[in-house]
Amino acid sequence: MEWPLVGRRQQLDRIVTTLASAGGGGLVVHGPAGVGKTRLLAEARARAAARGCDVRWLLATSASRAVPFGPFAELVPDDVDPAQPGGVLSAVAERLASAERRVALAVDDAHLLDAGSAALLQHVVTTTRTPVVVTVRDGLPAPDAVIALWKDLDVPRLPLGDLDPEDVRAALAGAFDGPVSSSLSDELARLSHANPLLLRELVTAGSRAGAFVQRDGLWVVAGRLLAADSLPAVVADRLDRLAGPVRAGAELVALAEPVGAALVEELVPAEARARLDEEL
């Protein structure tokens, strides 16, 4: 099933406007896991690119923390030594300032940036006219330089929450490629708490179980949406697809939350942490 981007029109317009701005500035898009921050930023990037803006996509992961300036690698000149942070900051800022096309930065999961990359991000915001939009997941620790964006530099924050009922219905209609009954939409919204990621997982699980049929052009429920244990069945189905170390990391975070990033890095292998970032 293809899941359309629904709702979020005001948020999307604001992100596109920020990325395509010729005067610099920034925006911090934040929200809990699964609300679609990455998807929204990717769509905004495509729309800003259509306006002639060169939007560089920078992805931070747990694994990239081990590589100084890893997410910014494509922007660091080859003749600059990453072991000299001051030189990296100056070189990247100069490169952005001298670019022939308008350049903007889209930084996904900025809370996972290594210290050098976080400092570089702050440096770009304060010393250049390069627009920057970052996503940050609520409830997770972030580097001081990232927190400083909104705490000290007054970079605006844009909260992203769960879908409203109309957006849930539109998302389901797009996924099913046809209208859905009110009862189906309401029940899936209730079970998923209108969280886009969980909504998708519920539909996937229900489709596998043959729980949906089309009657008179309308998709309706034809069977049990979930197993007897209800919502945990969907979570278990997702976990069962994960490799052992990745599942162990997910269970650690779920059971021990809140758990510090240092402890996760100590107990969960880097490759497993990277896979968890992709899953979430």
mmCIF file of C-alpha atoms in Angstrom:
data_model
loop_
_atom_site.group_PDB
_atom_site.id
_atom_site.type_symbol
_atom_site.label_atom_id
_atom_site.label_comp_id
_atom_site.label_asym_id
_atom_site.label_seq_id
_atom_site.Cartn_x
_atom_site.Cartn_y
_atom_site.Cartn_z
ATOM 1 C CA MET A 1 0.000 0.000 0.000
ATOM 2 C CA GLU A 2 1.146 3.522 -0.802
ATOM 3 C CA TRP A 3 0.636 5.939 2.076
ATOM 4 C CA PRO A 4 -0.067 9.512 0.993
ATOM 5 C CA LEU A 5 1.025 12.611 2.836
ATOM 6 C CA VAL A 6 -2.192 14.081 4.188
ATOM 7 C CA GLY A 7 -2.927 17.171 6.201
ATOM 8 C CA ARG A 8 0.068 19.100 7.508
ATOM 9 C CA ARG A 9 -0.541 21.770 4.854
ATOM 10 C CA GLN A 10 0.343 24.708 7.076
ATOM 11 C CA GLN A 11 3.382 22.939 8.505
ATOM 12 C CA LEU A 12 4.546 21.893 5.035
ATOM 13 C CA ASP A 13 4.170 25.415 3.662
ATOM 14 C CA ARG A 14 6.145 26.822 6.557
ATOM 15 C CA ILE A 15 8.999 24.350 6.092
ATOM 16 C CA VAL A 16 9.144 24.973 2.340
ATOM 17 C CA THR A 17 9.161 28.721 2.904
ATOM 18 C CA THR A 18 12.035 28.395 5.357
ATOM 19 C CA LEU A 19 14.115 26.175 3.062
ATOM 20 C CA ALA A 20 13.559 28.398 0.041
ATOM 21 C CA SER A 21 14.275 31.625 1.895
ATOM 22 C CA ALA A 22 17.102 33.752 0.537
ATOM 23 C CA GLY A 23 17.637 35.387 3.906
ATOM 24 C CA GLY A 24 18.681 32.407 5.986
ATOM 25 C CA GLY A 25 16.929 31.496 9.196
ATOM 26 C CA GLY A 26 15.913 28.167 10.607
ATOM 27 C CA LEU A 27 13.144 25.969 11.923
ATOM 28 C CA VAL A 28 13.045 23.075 14.379
ATOM 29 C CA VAL A 29 10.358 20.488 13.614
ATOM 30 C CA HIS A 30 9.700 18.364 16.683
ATOM 31 C CA GLY A 31 7.313 15.663 17.832
ATOM 32 C CA PRO A 32 7.105 12.092 19.136
ATOM 33 C CA ALA A 33 8.175 9.043 17.162
ATOM 34 C CA GLY A 34 5.973 8.021 14.280
ATOM 35 C CA VAL A 35 4.237 11.327 13.527
ATOM 36 C CA GLY A 36 5.942 11.723 10.144
ATOM 37 C CA LYS A 37 8.693 14.281 10.711
ATOM 38 C CA THR A 38 11.026 12.663 8.172
ATOM 39 C CA ARG A 39 8.296 12.247 5.570
ATOM 40 C CA LEU A 40 7.222 15.872 5.951
ATOM 41 C CA LEU A 41 10.785 17.161 5.686
ATOM 42 C CA ALA A 42 11.409 15.037 2.582
ATOM 43 C CA GLU A 43 8.283 16.409 0.894
ATOM 44 C CA ALA A 44 9.296 19.971 1.795
ATOM 45 C CA ARG A 45 12.752 19.342 0.392
ATOM 46 C CA ALA A 46 11.293 18.213 -2.938
ATOM 47 C CA ARG A 47 9.053 21.272 -3.146
ATOM 48 C CA ALA A 48 11.854 23.668 -2.246
ATOM 49 C CA ALA A 49 14.045 22.014 -4.888
ATOM 50 C CA ALA A 50 11.294 22.662 -7.433
ATOM 51 C CA ARG A 51 11.716 26.348 -6.608
ATOM 52 C CA GLY A 52 15.382 26.172 -7.544
ATOM 53 C CA CYS A 53 16.845 25.626 -4.086
ATOM 54 C CA ASP A 54 19.670 23.130 -3.567
ATOM 55 C CA VAL A 55 18.543 21.384 -0.385
ATOM 56 C CA ARG A 56 21.202 19.132 1.130
ATOM 57 C CA TRP A 57 19.806 16.179 3.089
ATOM 58 C CA LEU A 58 21.844 15.437 6.227
ATOM 59 C CA LEU A 59 20.846 12.348 8.206
ATOM 60 C CA ALA A 60 22.072 11.820 11.746
ATOM 61 C CA THR A 61 22.061 8.309 13.216
ATOM 62 C CA SER A 62 23.426 6.637 16.310
ATOM 63 C CA ALA A 63 26.119 5.052 14.160
ATOM 64 C CA SER A 64 27.172 8.378 12.629
ATOM 65 C CA ARG A 65 28.011 9.701 16.088
ATOM 66 C CA ALA A 66 31.242 7.721 15.913
ATOM 67 C CA VAL A 67 32.369 9.705 12.845
ATOM 68 C CA PRO A 68 33.230 13.370 13.499
ATOM 69 C CA PHE A 69 31.181 15.589 11.177
ATOM 70 C CA GLY A 70 29.822 12.429 9.526
ATOM 71 C CA PRO A 71 26.441 13.837 8.434
ATOM 72 C CA PHE A 72 28.220 16.891 6.983
ATOM 73 C CA ALA A 73 30.858 14.850 5.126
ATOM 74 C CA GLU A 74 29.741 15.977 1.671
ATOM 75 C CA LEU A 75 30.170 19.619 2.688
ATOM 76 C CA VAL A 76 33.631 19.301 4.241
ATOM 77 C CA PRO A 77 36.372 20.062 1.654
ATOM 78 C CA ASP A 78 38.810 17.219 1.024
ATOM 79 C CA ASP A 79 41.794 19.314 2.089
ATOM 80 C CA VAL A 80 40.341 20.089 5.527
ATOM 81 C CA ASP A 81 41.372 17.898 8.467
ATOM 82 C CA PRO A 82 38.298 16.746 10.446
ATOM 83 C CA ALA A 83 40.565 16.560 13.487
ATOM 84 C CA GLN A 84 40.710 20.372 13.435
ATOM 85 C CA PRO A 85 37.122 21.397 14.323
ATOM 86 C CA GLY A 86 37.754 25.117 13.927
ATOM 87 C CA GLY A 87 38.972 24.617 10.377
ATOM 88 C CA VAL A 88 35.966 22.480 9.522
ATOM 89 C CA LEU A 89 33.499 25.091 10.795
ATOM 90 C CA SER A 90 35.152 27.891 8.819
ATOM 91 C CA ALA A 91 35.550 25.839 5.640
ATOM 92 C CA VAL A 92 31.948 24.629 5.553
ATOM 93 C CA ALA A 93 30.565 28.101 6.305
ATOM 94 C CA GLU A 94 32.677 29.569 3.514
ATOM 95 C CA ARG A 95 31.614 26.850 1.100
ATOM 96 C CA LEU A 96 27.956 27.477 1.790
ATOM 97 C CA ALA A 97 28.343 31.230 1.497
ATOM 98 C CA SER A 98 30.113 30.983 -1.870
ATOM 99 C CA ALA A 99 27.768 28.434 -3.478
ATOM 100 C CA GLU A 100 26.462 29.476 -6.897
ATOM 101 C CA ARG A 101 22.942 28.204 -6.158
ATOM 102 C CA ARG A 102 20.853 28.851 -3.100
ATOM 103 C CA VAL A 103 21.698 26.125 -0.610
ATOM 104 C CA ALA A 104 19.597 24.997 2.334
ATOM 105 C CA LEU A 105 20.162 22.246 4.876
ATOM 106 C CA ALA A 106 17.578 19.654 5.901
ATOM 107 C CA VAL A 107 18.913 17.864 8.980
ATOM 108 C CA ASP A 108 16.907 14.809 10.000
ATOM 109 C CA ASP A 109 17.112 13.521 13.593
ATOM 110 C CA ALA A 110 19.384 16.335 14.745
ATOM 111 C CA HIS A 111 19.215 14.995 18.305
ATOM 112 C CA LEU A 112 21.554 12.215 17.110
ATOM 113 C CA LEU A 113 24.281 14.545 15.810
ATOM 114 C CA ASP A 114 27.810 14.098 17.129
ATOM 115 C CA ALA A 115 29.208 17.040 19.080
ATOM 116 C CA GLY A 116 31.224 18.384 16.147
ATOM 117 C CA SER A 117 28.288 18.264 13.745
ATOM 118 C CA ALA A 118 26.028 19.938 16.303
ATOM 119 C CA ALA A 119 28.567 22.736 16.736
ATOM 120 C CA LEU A 120 28.832 23.065 12.957
ATOM 121 C CA LEU A 121 25.057 23.277 12.655
ATOM 122 C CA GLN A 122 24.964 26.059 15.232
ATOM 123 C CA HIS A 123 27.823 27.822 13.427
ATOM 124 C CA VAL A 124 25.968 27.722 10.108
ATOM 125 C CA VAL A 125 22.852 29.187 11.695
ATOM 126 C CA THR A 126 24.727 32.025 13.392
ATOM 127 C CA THR A 127 27.263 32.974 10.709
ATOM 128 C CA THR A 128 25.666 32.303 7.312
ATOM 129 C CA ARG A 129 22.483 33.053 5.406
ATOM 130 C CA THR A 130 21.912 29.362 4.737
ATOM 131 C CA PRO A 131 18.387 28.262 5.697
ATOM 132 C CA VAL A 132 18.332 25.277 8.058
ATOM 133 C CA VAL A 133 15.431 23.006 9.002
ATOM 134 C CA VAL A 134 16.036 20.225 11.516
ATOM 135 C CA THR A 135 13.865 17.495 12.975
ATOM 136 C CA VAL A 136 14.134 16.496 16.625
ATOM 137 C CA ARG A 137 12.303 13.712 18.422
ATOM 138 C CA ASP A 138 10.569 14.718 21.635
ATOM 139 C CA GLY A 139 11.718 13.072 24.848
ATOM 140 C CA LEU A 140 15.256 12.227 23.718
ATOM 141 C CA PRO A 141 18.462 13.983 24.774
ATOM 142 C CA ALA A 142 20.129 16.260 22.235
ATOM 143 C CA PRO A 143 23.550 17.932 22.057
ATOM 144 C CA ASP A 144 23.795 21.301 23.782
ATOM 145 C CA ALA A 145 24.468 23.036 20.468
ATOM 146 C CA VAL A 146 21.203 21.668 19.051
ATOM 147 C CA ILE A 147 19.190 22.684 22.120
ATOM 148 C CA ALA A 148 20.771 26.132 21.852
ATOM 149 C CA LEU A 149 19.045 26.647 18.496
ATOM 150 C CA TRP A 150 15.696 27.315 20.162
ATOM 151 C CA LYS A 151 16.839 28.029 23.695
ATOM 152 C CA ASP A 152 19.474 30.670 22.969
ATOM 153 C CA LEU A 153 19.205 31.557 19.276
ATOM 154 C CA ASP A 154 15.408 31.805 19.167
ATOM 155 C CA VAL A 155 15.069 29.515 16.170
ATOM 156 C CA PRO A 156 11.299 28.885 15.891
ATOM 157 C CA ARG A 157 9.916 25.472 16.802
ATOM 158 C CA LEU A 158 7.182 23.743 14.832
ATOM 159 C CA PRO A 159 5.355 20.999 16.750
ATOM 160 C CA LEU A 160 4.084 17.999 14.825
ATOM 161 C CA GLY A 161 1.388 15.943 16.480
ATOM 162 C CA ASP A 162 -0.943 13.109 15.586
ATOM 163 C CA LEU A 163 -3.458 13.253 12.747
ATOM 164 C CA ASP A 164 -6.944 14.668 13.127
ATOM 165 C CA PRO A 165 -9.959 12.481 12.164
ATOM 166 C CA GLU A 166 -10.271 13.960 8.679
ATOM 167 C CA ASP A 167 -6.597 13.309 7.971
ATOM 168 C CA VAL A 168 -6.907 9.729 9.195
ATOM 169 C CA ARG A 169 -9.793 9.173 6.796
ATOM 170 C CA ALA A 170 -7.851 10.743 3.917
ATOM 171 C CA ALA A 171 -4.761 8.665 4.671
ATOM 172 C CA LEU A 172 -6.797 5.468 4.720
ATOM 173 C CA ALA A 173 -8.585 6.367 1.481
ATOM 174 C CA GLY A 174 -5.214 6.889 -0.173
ATOM 175 C CA ALA A 175 -3.767 3.674 1.227
ATOM 176 C CA PHE A 176 -6.804 1.586 0.221
ATOM 177 C CA ASP A 177 -7.182 3.478 -3.069
ATOM 178 C CA GLY A 178 -10.829 4.079 -2.279
ATOM 179 C CA PRO A 179 -13.192 5.487 0.372
ATOM 180 C CA VAL A 180 -13.422 3.788 3.754
ATOM 181 C CA SER A 181 -16.406 3.480 6.064
ATOM 182 C CA SER A 182 -16.701 5.811 9.031
ATOM 183 C CA SER A 183 -16.671 2.850 11.408
ATOM 184 C CA LEU A 184 -13.396 1.543 9.949
ATOM 185 C CA SER A 185 -11.757 4.953 10.040
ATOM 186 C CA ASP A 186 -12.916 5.644 13.602
ATOM 187 C CA GLU A 187 -11.775 2.271 14.889
ATOM 188 C CA LEU A 188 -8.325 2.514 13.319
ATOM 189 C CA ALA A 189 -7.949 6.061 14.625
ATOM 190 C CA ARG A 190 -8.859 4.857 18.109
ATOM 191 C CA LEU A 191 -6.474 1.910 18.079
ATOM 192 C CA SER A 192 -3.565 3.901 16.641
ATOM 193 C CA HIS A 193 -4.240 7.060 18.646
ATOM 194 C CA ALA A 194 -4.010 8.743 15.210
ATOM 195 C CA ASN A 195 -0.261 8.147 15.104
ATOM 196 C CA PRO A 196 0.674 7.786 11.396
ATOM 197 C CA LEU A 197 3.297 5.077 11.924
ATOM 198 C CA LEU A 198 1.071 2.948 14.125
ATOM 199 C CA LEU A 199 -1.894 3.525 11.808
ATOM 200 C CA ARG A 200 0.140 2.102 8.943
ATOM 201 C CA GLU A 201 1.180 -0.889 11.025
ATOM 202 C CA LEU A 202 -2.419 -1.601 12.000
ATOM 203 C CA VAL A 203 -3.570 -1.518 8.380
ATOM 204 C CA THR A 204 -0.683 -3.737 7.319
ATOM 205 C CA ALA A 205 -1.489 -6.283 10.012
ATOM 206 C CA GLY A 206 -5.200 -6.174 9.207
ATOM 207 C CA SER A 207 -4.567 -6.617 5.492
ATOM 208 C CA ARG A 208 -2.423 -9.670 6.139
ATOM 209 C CA ALA A 209 -5.226 -11.130 8.238
ATOM 210 C CA GLY A 210 -7.857 -10.410 5.591
ATOM 211 C CA ALA A 211 -9.724 -8.042 7.900
ATOM 212 C CA PHE A 212 -10.790 -5.602 5.167
ATOM 213 C CA VAL A 213 -13.163 -6.010 2.222
ATOM 214 C CA GLN A 214 -14.715 -3.650 -0.281
ATOM 215 C CA ARG A 215 -18.506 -3.585 -0.355
ATOM 216 C CA ASP A 216 -20.441 -1.318 -2.686
ATOM 217 C CA GLY A 217 -17.278 0.673 -3.313
ATOM 218 C CA LEU A 218 -16.589 1.217 0.396
ATOM 219 C CA TRP A 219 -13.854 -0.439 2.446
ATOM 220 C CA VAL A 220 -15.226 -1.974 5.644
ATOM 221 C CA VAL A 221 -14.106 -4.318 8.407
ATOM 222 C CA ALA A 222 -14.747 -7.972 7.608
ATOM 223 C CA GLY A 223 -12.901 -9.573 10.490
ATOM 224 C CA ARG A 224 -10.910 -8.890 13.619
ATOM 225 C CA LEU A 225 -8.481 -6.050 13.164
ATOM 226 C CA LEU A 226 -6.114 -7.411 15.786
ATOM 227 C CA ALA A 227 -5.414 -10.559 17.689
ATOM 228 C CA ALA A 228 -6.884 -11.064 21.140
ATOM 229 C CA ASP A 229 -4.159 -9.039 22.805
ATOM 230 C CA SER A 230 -5.205 -6.036 20.726
ATOM 231 C CA LEU A 231 -2.572 -3.351 20.258
ATOM 232 C CA PRO A 232 0.402 -5.374 21.540
ATOM 233 C CA ALA A 233 -0.183 -7.821 18.689
ATOM 234 C CA VAL A 234 0.795 -5.166 16.182
ATOM 235 C CA VAL A 235 3.868 -4.258 18.199
ATOM 236 C CA ALA A 236 4.824 -7.925 18.413
ATOM 237 C CA ASP A 237 4.358 -8.335 14.682
ATOM 238 C CA ARG A 238 6.741 -5.445 14.062
ATOM 239 C CA LEU A 239 9.275 -6.749 16.559
ATOM 240 C CA ASP A 240 9.192 -10.242 15.054
ATOM 241 C CA ARG A 241 10.564 -8.818 11.809
ATOM 242 C CA LEU A 242 13.641 -7.424 13.553
ATOM 243 C CA ALA A 243 16.980 -9.173 13.875
ATOM 244 C CA GLY A 244 17.875 -10.329 17.400
ATOM 245 C CA PRO A 245 20.218 -7.465 18.393
ATOM 246 C CA VAL A 246 17.863 -4.866 16.910
ATOM 247 C CA ARG A 247 14.878 -6.308 18.780
ATOM 248 C CA ALA A 248 16.884 -6.420 22.003
ATOM 249 C CA GLY A 249 17.698 -2.731 21.595
ATOM 250 C CA ALA A 250 14.043 -1.861 20.985
ATOM 251 C CA GLU A 251 12.961 -3.803 24.055
ATOM 252 C CA LEU A 252 15.642 -2.124 26.172
ATOM 253 C CA VAL A 253 14.441 1.342 25.212
ATOM 254 C CA ALA A 254 10.774 0.404 25.651
ATOM 255 C CA LEU A 255 11.168 -1.235 29.055
ATOM 256 C CA ALA A 256 13.779 1.099 30.561
ATOM 257 C CA GLU A 257 12.483 4.404 29.206
ATOM 258 C CA PRO A 258 13.708 6.981 29.862
ATOM 259 C CA VAL A 259 17.165 5.593 29.152
ATOM 260 C CA GLY A 260 20.222 7.734 28.519
ATOM 261 C CA ALA A 261 21.959 7.757 25.150
ATOM 262 C CA ALA A 262 25.269 6.736 26.770
ATOM 263 C CA LEU A 263 23.741 3.577 28.217
ATOM 264 C CA VAL A 264 22.120 2.657 24.897
ATOM 265 C CA GLU A 265 25.439 3.125 23.099
ATOM 266 C CA GLU A 266 27.143 0.929 25.693
ATOM 267 C CA LEU A 267 24.642 -1.928 25.540
ATOM 268 C CA VAL A 268 23.421 -1.864 21.925
ATOM 269 C CA PRO A 269 25.856 -2.426 19.024
ATOM 270 C CA ALA A 270 26.265 0.453 16.578
ATOM 271 C CA GLU A 271 24.757 -1.497 13.674
ATOM 272 C CA ALA A 272 21.686 -2.391 15.739
ATOM 273 C CA ARG A 273 21.270 1.255 16.797
ATOM 274 C CA ALA A 274 21.396 2.336 13.168
ATOM 275 C CA ARG A 275 18.684 -0.201 12.262
ATOM 276 C CA LEU A 276 16.535 1.034 15.122
ATOM 277 C CA ASP A 277 16.830 4.591 13.790
ATOM 278 C CA GLU A 278 15.605 3.372 10.410
ATOM 279 C CA GLU A 279 12.687 1.465 11.933
ATOM 280 C CA LEU A 280 11.519 4.465 13.930
#
